[in-house]
mmCIF file with all atom_site columns, C-alpha atoms in Angstrom:
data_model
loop_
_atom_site.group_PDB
_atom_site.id
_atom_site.type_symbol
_atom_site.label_atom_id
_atom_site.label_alt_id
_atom_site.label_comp_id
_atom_site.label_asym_id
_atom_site.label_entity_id
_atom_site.label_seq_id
_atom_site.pdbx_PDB_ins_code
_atom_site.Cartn_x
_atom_site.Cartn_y
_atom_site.Cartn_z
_atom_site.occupancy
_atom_site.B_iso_or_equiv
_atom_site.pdbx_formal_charge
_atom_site.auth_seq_id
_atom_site.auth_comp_id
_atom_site.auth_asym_id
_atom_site.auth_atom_id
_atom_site.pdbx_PDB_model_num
ATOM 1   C CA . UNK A 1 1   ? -29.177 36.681  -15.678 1.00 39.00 ? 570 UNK A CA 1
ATOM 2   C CA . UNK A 1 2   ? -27.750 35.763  -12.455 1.00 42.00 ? 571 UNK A CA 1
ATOM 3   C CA . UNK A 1 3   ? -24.079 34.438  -12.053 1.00 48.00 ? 572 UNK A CA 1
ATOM 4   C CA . UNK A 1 4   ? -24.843 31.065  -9.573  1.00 47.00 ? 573 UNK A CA 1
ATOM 5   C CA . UNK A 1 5   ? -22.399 30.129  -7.085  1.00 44.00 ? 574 UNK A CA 1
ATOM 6   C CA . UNK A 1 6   ? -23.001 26.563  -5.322  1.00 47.00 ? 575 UNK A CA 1
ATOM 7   C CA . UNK A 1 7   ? -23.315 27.235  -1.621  1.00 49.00 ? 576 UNK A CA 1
ATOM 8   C CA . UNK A 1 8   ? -22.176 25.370  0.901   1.00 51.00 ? 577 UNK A CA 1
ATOM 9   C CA . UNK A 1 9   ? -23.355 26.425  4.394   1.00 51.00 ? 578 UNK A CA 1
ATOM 10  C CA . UNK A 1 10  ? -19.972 24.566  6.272   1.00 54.00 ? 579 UNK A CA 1
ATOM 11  C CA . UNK A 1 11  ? -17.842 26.494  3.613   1.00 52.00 ? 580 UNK A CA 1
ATOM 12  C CA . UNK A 1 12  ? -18.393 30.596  3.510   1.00 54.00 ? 581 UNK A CA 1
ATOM 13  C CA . UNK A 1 13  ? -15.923 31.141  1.024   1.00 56.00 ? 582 UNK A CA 1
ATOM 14  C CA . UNK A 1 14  ? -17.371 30.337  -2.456  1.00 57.00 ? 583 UNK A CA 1
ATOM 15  C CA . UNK A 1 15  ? -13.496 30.301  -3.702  1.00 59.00 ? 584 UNK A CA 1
ATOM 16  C CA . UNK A 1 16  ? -12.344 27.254  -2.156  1.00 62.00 ? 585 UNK A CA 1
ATOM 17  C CA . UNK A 1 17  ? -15.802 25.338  -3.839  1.00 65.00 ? 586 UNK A CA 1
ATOM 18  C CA . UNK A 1 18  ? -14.256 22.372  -5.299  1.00 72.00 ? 587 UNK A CA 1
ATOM 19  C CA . UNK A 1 19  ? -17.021 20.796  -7.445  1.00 72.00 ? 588 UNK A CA 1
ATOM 20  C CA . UNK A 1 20  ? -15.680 17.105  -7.896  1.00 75.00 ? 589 UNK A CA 1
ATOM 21  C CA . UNK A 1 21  ? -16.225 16.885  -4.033  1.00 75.00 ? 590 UNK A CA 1
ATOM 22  C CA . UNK A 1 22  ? -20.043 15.890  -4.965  1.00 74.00 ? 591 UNK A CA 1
ATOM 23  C CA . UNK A 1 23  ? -19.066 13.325  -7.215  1.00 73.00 ? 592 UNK A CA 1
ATOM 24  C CA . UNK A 1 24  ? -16.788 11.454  -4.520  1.00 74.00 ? 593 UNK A CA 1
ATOM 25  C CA . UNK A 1 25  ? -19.316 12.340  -1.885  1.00 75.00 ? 594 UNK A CA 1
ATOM 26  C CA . UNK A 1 26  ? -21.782 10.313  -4.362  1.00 73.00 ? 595 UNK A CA 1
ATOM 27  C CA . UNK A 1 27  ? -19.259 7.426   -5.187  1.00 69.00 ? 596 UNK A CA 1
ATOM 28  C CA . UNK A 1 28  ? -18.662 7.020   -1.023  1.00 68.00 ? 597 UNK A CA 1
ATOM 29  C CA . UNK A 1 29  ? -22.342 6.782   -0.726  1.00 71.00 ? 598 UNK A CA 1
ATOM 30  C CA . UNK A 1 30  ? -23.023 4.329   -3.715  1.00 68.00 ? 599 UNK A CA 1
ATOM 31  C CA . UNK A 1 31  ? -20.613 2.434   -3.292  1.00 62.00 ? 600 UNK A CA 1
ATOM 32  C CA . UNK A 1 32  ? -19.522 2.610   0.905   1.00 61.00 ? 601 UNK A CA 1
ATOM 33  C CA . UNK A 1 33  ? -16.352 3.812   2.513   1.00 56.00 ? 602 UNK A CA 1
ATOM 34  C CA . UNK A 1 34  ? -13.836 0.587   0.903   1.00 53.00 ? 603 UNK A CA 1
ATOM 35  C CA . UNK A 1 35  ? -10.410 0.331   1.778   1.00 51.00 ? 604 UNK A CA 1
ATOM 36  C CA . UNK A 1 36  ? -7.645  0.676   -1.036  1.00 52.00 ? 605 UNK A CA 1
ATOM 37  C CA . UNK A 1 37  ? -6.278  -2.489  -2.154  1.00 57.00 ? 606 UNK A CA 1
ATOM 38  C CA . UNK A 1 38  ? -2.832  -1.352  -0.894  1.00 71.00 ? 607 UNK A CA 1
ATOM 39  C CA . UNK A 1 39  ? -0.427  -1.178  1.340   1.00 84.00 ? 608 UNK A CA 1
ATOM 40  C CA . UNK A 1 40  ? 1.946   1.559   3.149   1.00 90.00 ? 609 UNK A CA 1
ATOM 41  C CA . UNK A 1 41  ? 5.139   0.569   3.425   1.00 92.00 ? 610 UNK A CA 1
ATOM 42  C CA . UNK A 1 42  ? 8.551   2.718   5.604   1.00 93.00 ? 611 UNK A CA 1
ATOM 43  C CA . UNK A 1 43  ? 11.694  1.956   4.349   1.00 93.00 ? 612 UNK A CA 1
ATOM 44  C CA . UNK A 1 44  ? 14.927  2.631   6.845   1.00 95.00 ? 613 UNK A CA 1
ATOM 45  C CA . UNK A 1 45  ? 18.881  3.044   6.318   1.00 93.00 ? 614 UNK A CA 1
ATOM 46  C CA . UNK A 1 46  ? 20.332  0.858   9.358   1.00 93.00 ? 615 UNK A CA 1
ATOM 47  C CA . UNK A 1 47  ? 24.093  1.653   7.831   1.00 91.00 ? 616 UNK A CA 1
ATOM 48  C CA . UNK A 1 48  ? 24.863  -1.918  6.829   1.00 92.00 ? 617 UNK A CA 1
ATOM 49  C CA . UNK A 1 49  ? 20.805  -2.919  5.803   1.00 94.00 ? 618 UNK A CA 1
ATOM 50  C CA . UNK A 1 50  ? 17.988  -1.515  4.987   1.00 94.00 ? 619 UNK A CA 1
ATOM 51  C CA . UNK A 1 51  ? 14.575  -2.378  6.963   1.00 96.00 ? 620 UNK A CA 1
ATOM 52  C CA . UNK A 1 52  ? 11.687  -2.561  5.378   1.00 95.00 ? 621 UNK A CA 1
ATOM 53  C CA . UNK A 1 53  ? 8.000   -2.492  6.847   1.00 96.00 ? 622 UNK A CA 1
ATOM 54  C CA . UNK A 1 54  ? 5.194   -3.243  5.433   1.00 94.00 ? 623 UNK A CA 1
ATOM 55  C CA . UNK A 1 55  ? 1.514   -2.865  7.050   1.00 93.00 ? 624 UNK A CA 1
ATOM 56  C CA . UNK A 1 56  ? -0.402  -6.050  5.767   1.00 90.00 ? 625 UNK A CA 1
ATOM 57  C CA . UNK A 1 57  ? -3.414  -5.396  8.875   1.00 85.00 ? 626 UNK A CA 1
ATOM 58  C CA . UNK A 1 58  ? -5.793  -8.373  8.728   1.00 81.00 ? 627 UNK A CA 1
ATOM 59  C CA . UNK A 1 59  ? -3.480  -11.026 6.204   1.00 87.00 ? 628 UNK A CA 1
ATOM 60  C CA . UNK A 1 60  ? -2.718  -14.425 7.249   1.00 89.00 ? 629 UNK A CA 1
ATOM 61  C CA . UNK A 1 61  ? 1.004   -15.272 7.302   1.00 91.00 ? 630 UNK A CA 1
ATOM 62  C CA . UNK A 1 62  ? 0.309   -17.944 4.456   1.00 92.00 ? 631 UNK A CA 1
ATOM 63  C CA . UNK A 1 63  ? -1.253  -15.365 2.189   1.00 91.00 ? 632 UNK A CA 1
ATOM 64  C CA . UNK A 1 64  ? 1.557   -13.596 1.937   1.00 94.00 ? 633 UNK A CA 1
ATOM 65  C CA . UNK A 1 65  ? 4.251   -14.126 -0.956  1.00 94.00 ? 634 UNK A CA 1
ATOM 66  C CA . UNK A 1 66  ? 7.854   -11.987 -0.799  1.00 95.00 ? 635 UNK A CA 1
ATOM 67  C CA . UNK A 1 67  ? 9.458   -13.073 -4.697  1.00 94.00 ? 636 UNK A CA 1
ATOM 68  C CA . UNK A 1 68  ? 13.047  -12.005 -6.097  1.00 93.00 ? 637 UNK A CA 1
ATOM 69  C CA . UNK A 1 69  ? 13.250  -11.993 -9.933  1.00 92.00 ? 638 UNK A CA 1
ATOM 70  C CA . UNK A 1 70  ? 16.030  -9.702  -11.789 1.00 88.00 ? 639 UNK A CA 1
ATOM 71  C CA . UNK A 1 71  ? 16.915  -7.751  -9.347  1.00 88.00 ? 640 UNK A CA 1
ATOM 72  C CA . UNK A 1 72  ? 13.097  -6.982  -8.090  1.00 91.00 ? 641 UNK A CA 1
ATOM 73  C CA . UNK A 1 73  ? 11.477  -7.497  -4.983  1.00 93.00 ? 642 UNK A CA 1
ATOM 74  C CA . UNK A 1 74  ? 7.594   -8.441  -5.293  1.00 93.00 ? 643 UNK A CA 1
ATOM 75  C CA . UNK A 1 75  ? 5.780   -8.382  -1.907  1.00 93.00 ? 644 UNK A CA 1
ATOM 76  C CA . UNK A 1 76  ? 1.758   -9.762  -2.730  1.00 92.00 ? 645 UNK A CA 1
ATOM 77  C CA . UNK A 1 77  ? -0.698  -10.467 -0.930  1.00 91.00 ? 646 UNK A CA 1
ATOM 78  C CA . UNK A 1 78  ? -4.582  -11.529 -0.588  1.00 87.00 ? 647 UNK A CA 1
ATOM 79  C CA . UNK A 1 79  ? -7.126  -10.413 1.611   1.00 79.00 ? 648 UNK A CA 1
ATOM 80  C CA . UNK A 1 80  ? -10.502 -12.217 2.248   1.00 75.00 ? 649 UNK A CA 1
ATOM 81  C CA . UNK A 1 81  ? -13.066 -11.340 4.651   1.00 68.00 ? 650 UNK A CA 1
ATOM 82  C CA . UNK A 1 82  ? -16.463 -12.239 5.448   1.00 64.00 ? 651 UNK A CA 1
ATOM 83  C CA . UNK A 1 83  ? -18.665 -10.285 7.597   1.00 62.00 ? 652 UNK A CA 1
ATOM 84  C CA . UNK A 1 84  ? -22.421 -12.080 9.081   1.00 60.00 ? 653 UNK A CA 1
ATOM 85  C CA . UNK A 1 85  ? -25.005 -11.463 10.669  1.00 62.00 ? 654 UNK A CA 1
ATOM 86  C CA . UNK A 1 86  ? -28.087 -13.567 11.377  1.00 61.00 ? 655 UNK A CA 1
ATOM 87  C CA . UNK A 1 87  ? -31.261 -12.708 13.396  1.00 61.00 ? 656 UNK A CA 1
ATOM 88  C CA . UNK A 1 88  ? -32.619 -14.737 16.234  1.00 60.00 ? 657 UNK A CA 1
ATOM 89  C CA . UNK A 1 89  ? -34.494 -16.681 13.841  1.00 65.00 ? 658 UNK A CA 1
ATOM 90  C CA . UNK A 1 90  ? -31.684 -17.871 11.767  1.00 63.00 ? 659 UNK A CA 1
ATOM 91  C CA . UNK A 1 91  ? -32.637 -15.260 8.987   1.00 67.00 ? 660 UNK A CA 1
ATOM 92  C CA . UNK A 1 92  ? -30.076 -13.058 6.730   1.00 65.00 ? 661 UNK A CA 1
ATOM 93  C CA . UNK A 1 93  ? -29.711 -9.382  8.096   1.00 66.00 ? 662 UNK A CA 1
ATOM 94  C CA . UNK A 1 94  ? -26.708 -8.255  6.268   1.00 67.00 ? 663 UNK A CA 1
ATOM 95  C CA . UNK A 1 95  ? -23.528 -10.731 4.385   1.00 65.00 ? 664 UNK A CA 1
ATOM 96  C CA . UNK A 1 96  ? -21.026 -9.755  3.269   1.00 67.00 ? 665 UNK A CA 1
ATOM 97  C CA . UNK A 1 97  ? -17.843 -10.868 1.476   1.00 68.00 ? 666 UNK A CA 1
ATOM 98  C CA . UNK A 1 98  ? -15.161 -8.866  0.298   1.00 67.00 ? 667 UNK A CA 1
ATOM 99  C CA . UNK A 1 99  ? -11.787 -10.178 -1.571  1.00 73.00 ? 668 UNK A CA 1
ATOM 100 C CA . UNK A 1 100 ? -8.784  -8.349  -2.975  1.00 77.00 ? 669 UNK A CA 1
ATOM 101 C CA . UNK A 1 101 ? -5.154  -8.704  -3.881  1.00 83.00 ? 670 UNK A CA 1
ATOM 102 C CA . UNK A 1 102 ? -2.471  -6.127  -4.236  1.00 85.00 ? 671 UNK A CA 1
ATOM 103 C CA . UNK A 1 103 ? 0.889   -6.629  -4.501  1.00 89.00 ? 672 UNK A CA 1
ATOM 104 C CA . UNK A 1 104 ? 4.254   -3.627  -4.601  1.00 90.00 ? 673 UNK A CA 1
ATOM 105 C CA . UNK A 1 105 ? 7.763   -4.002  -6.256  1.00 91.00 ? 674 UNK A CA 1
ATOM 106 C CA . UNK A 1 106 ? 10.796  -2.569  -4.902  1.00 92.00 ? 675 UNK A CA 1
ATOM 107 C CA . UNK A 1 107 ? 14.535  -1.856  -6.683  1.00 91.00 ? 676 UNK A CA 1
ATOM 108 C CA . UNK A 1 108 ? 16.713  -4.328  -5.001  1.00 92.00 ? 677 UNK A CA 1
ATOM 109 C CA . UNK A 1 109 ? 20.078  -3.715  -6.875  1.00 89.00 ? 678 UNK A CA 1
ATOM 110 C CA . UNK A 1 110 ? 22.111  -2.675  -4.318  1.00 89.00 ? 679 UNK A CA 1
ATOM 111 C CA . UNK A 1 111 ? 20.839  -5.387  -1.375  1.00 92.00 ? 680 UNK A CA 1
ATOM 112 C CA . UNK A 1 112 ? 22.313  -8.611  -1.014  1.00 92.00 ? 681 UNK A CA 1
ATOM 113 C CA . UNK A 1 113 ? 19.286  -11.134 -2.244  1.00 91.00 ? 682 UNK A CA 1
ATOM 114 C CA . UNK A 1 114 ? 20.995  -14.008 -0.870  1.00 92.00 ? 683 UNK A CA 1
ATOM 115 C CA . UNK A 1 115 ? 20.950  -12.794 2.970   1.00 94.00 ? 684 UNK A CA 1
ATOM 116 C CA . UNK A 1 116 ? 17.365  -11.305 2.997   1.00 94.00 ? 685 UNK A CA 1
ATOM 117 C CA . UNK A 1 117 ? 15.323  -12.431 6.297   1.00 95.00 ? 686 UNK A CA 1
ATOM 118 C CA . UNK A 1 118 ? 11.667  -11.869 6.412   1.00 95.00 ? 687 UNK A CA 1
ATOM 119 C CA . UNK A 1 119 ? 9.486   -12.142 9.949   1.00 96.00 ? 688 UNK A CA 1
ATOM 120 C CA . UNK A 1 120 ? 5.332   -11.291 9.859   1.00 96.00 ? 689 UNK A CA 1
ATOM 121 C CA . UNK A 1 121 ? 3.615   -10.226 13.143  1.00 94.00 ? 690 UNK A CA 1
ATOM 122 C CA . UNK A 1 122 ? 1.278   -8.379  14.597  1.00 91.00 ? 691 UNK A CA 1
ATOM 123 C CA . UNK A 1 123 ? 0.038   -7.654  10.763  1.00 91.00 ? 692 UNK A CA 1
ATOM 124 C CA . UNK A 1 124 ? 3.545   -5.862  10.273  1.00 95.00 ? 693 UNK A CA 1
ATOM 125 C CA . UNK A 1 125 ? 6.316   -7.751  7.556   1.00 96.00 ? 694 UNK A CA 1
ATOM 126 C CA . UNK A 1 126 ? 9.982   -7.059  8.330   1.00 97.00 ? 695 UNK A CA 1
ATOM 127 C CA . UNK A 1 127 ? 11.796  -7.580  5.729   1.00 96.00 ? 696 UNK A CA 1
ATOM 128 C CA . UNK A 1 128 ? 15.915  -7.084  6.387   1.00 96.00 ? 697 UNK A CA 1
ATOM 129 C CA . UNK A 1 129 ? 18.068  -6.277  3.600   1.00 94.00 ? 698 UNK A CA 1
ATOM 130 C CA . UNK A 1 130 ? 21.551  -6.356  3.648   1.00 95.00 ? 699 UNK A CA 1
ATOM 131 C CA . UNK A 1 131 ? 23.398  -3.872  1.516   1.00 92.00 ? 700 UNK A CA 1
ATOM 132 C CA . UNK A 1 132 ? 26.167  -5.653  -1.125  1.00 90.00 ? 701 UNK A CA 1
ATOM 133 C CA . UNK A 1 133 ? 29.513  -4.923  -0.122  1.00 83.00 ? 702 UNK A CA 1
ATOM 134 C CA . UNK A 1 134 ? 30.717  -2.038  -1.980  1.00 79.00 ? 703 UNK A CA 1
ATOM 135 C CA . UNK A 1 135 ? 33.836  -3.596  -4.508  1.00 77.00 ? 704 UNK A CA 1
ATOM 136 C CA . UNK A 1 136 ? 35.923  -1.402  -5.013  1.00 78.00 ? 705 UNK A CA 1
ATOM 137 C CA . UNK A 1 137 ? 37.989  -1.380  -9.195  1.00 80.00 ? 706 UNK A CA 1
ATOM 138 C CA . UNK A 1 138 ? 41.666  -2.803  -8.748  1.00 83.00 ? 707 UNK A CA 1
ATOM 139 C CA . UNK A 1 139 ? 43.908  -0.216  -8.934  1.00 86.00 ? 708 UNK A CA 1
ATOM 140 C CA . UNK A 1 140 ? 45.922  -1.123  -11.919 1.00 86.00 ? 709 UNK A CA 1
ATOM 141 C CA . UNK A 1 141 ? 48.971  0.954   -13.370 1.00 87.00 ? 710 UNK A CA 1
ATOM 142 C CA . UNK A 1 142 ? 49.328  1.685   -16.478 1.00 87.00 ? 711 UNK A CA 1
ATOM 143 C CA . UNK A 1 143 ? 52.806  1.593   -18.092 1.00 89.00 ? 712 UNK A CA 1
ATOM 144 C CA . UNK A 1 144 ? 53.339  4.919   -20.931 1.00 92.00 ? 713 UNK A CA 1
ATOM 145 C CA . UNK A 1 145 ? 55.310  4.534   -23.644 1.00 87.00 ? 714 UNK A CA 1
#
């Protein structure tokens, strides 16, 4: 019997087949190209803060929601968007509606949560965090007997 290799004319070596690429080809076609409900996020050392950015592309300011709770940082959000388009006669072509939320936690330990400023635009939050100052143990002597 014959050994059958899947062929792919835009790939000419049969080694580098990778046969789960059909099934997300199939899922991207059922289903369209959707964005992840996520969102990327660059955190920088300024020396005396930290800087975090978040890209939230397309969120209102008021759906937005930055929470502290034991010694976490919760960034969530919601995104809604509605997409029409009507013919001249005031008949449905295509509607759609799409909602999601998604929300990221971050280890806030060493920042001071008191002093934490937040500013939104241009779909980019800025969040600044302030690093604790660093206490140092007294220096106690001990007396030996």
């Amino acid at each position: 019997m014959f050994e059958l290799t899947p062929f792919d004319r835009r790939r000419k070596n049969a080694a580098l087949y990778n046969p789960f690429r059909e099934f997300e080809e199939m899922e991207k076609r059922f289903f369209g190209e959707t964005q992840p409900m996520e969102f990327k996020t660059d955190i920088k050392d300024k020396g005396d803060a930290y800087l975090l950015e978040a890209e939230l592309p397309g969120v209102k300011k008021e759906d937005i929601n930055v929470s502290i709770e034991d010694h976490y940082l919760t960034i969530s959000a919601e995104r809604r968007s509605e997409k029409e388009e009507n013919d001249k006669e005031g008949g449905w072509i295509r509607c759609e509606r799409s909602y999601g939320s998604f929300s990221r936690s971050f280890d806030i330990s060493s920042v001071d949560a008191s002093n934490i400023t937040a500013e939104y635009t241009d779909g980019v939050l800025k969040l600044n965090l302030p690093k604790q100052a660093e206490t140092q143990p007294p220096i106690r002597r001990l007396e030996i007997k």
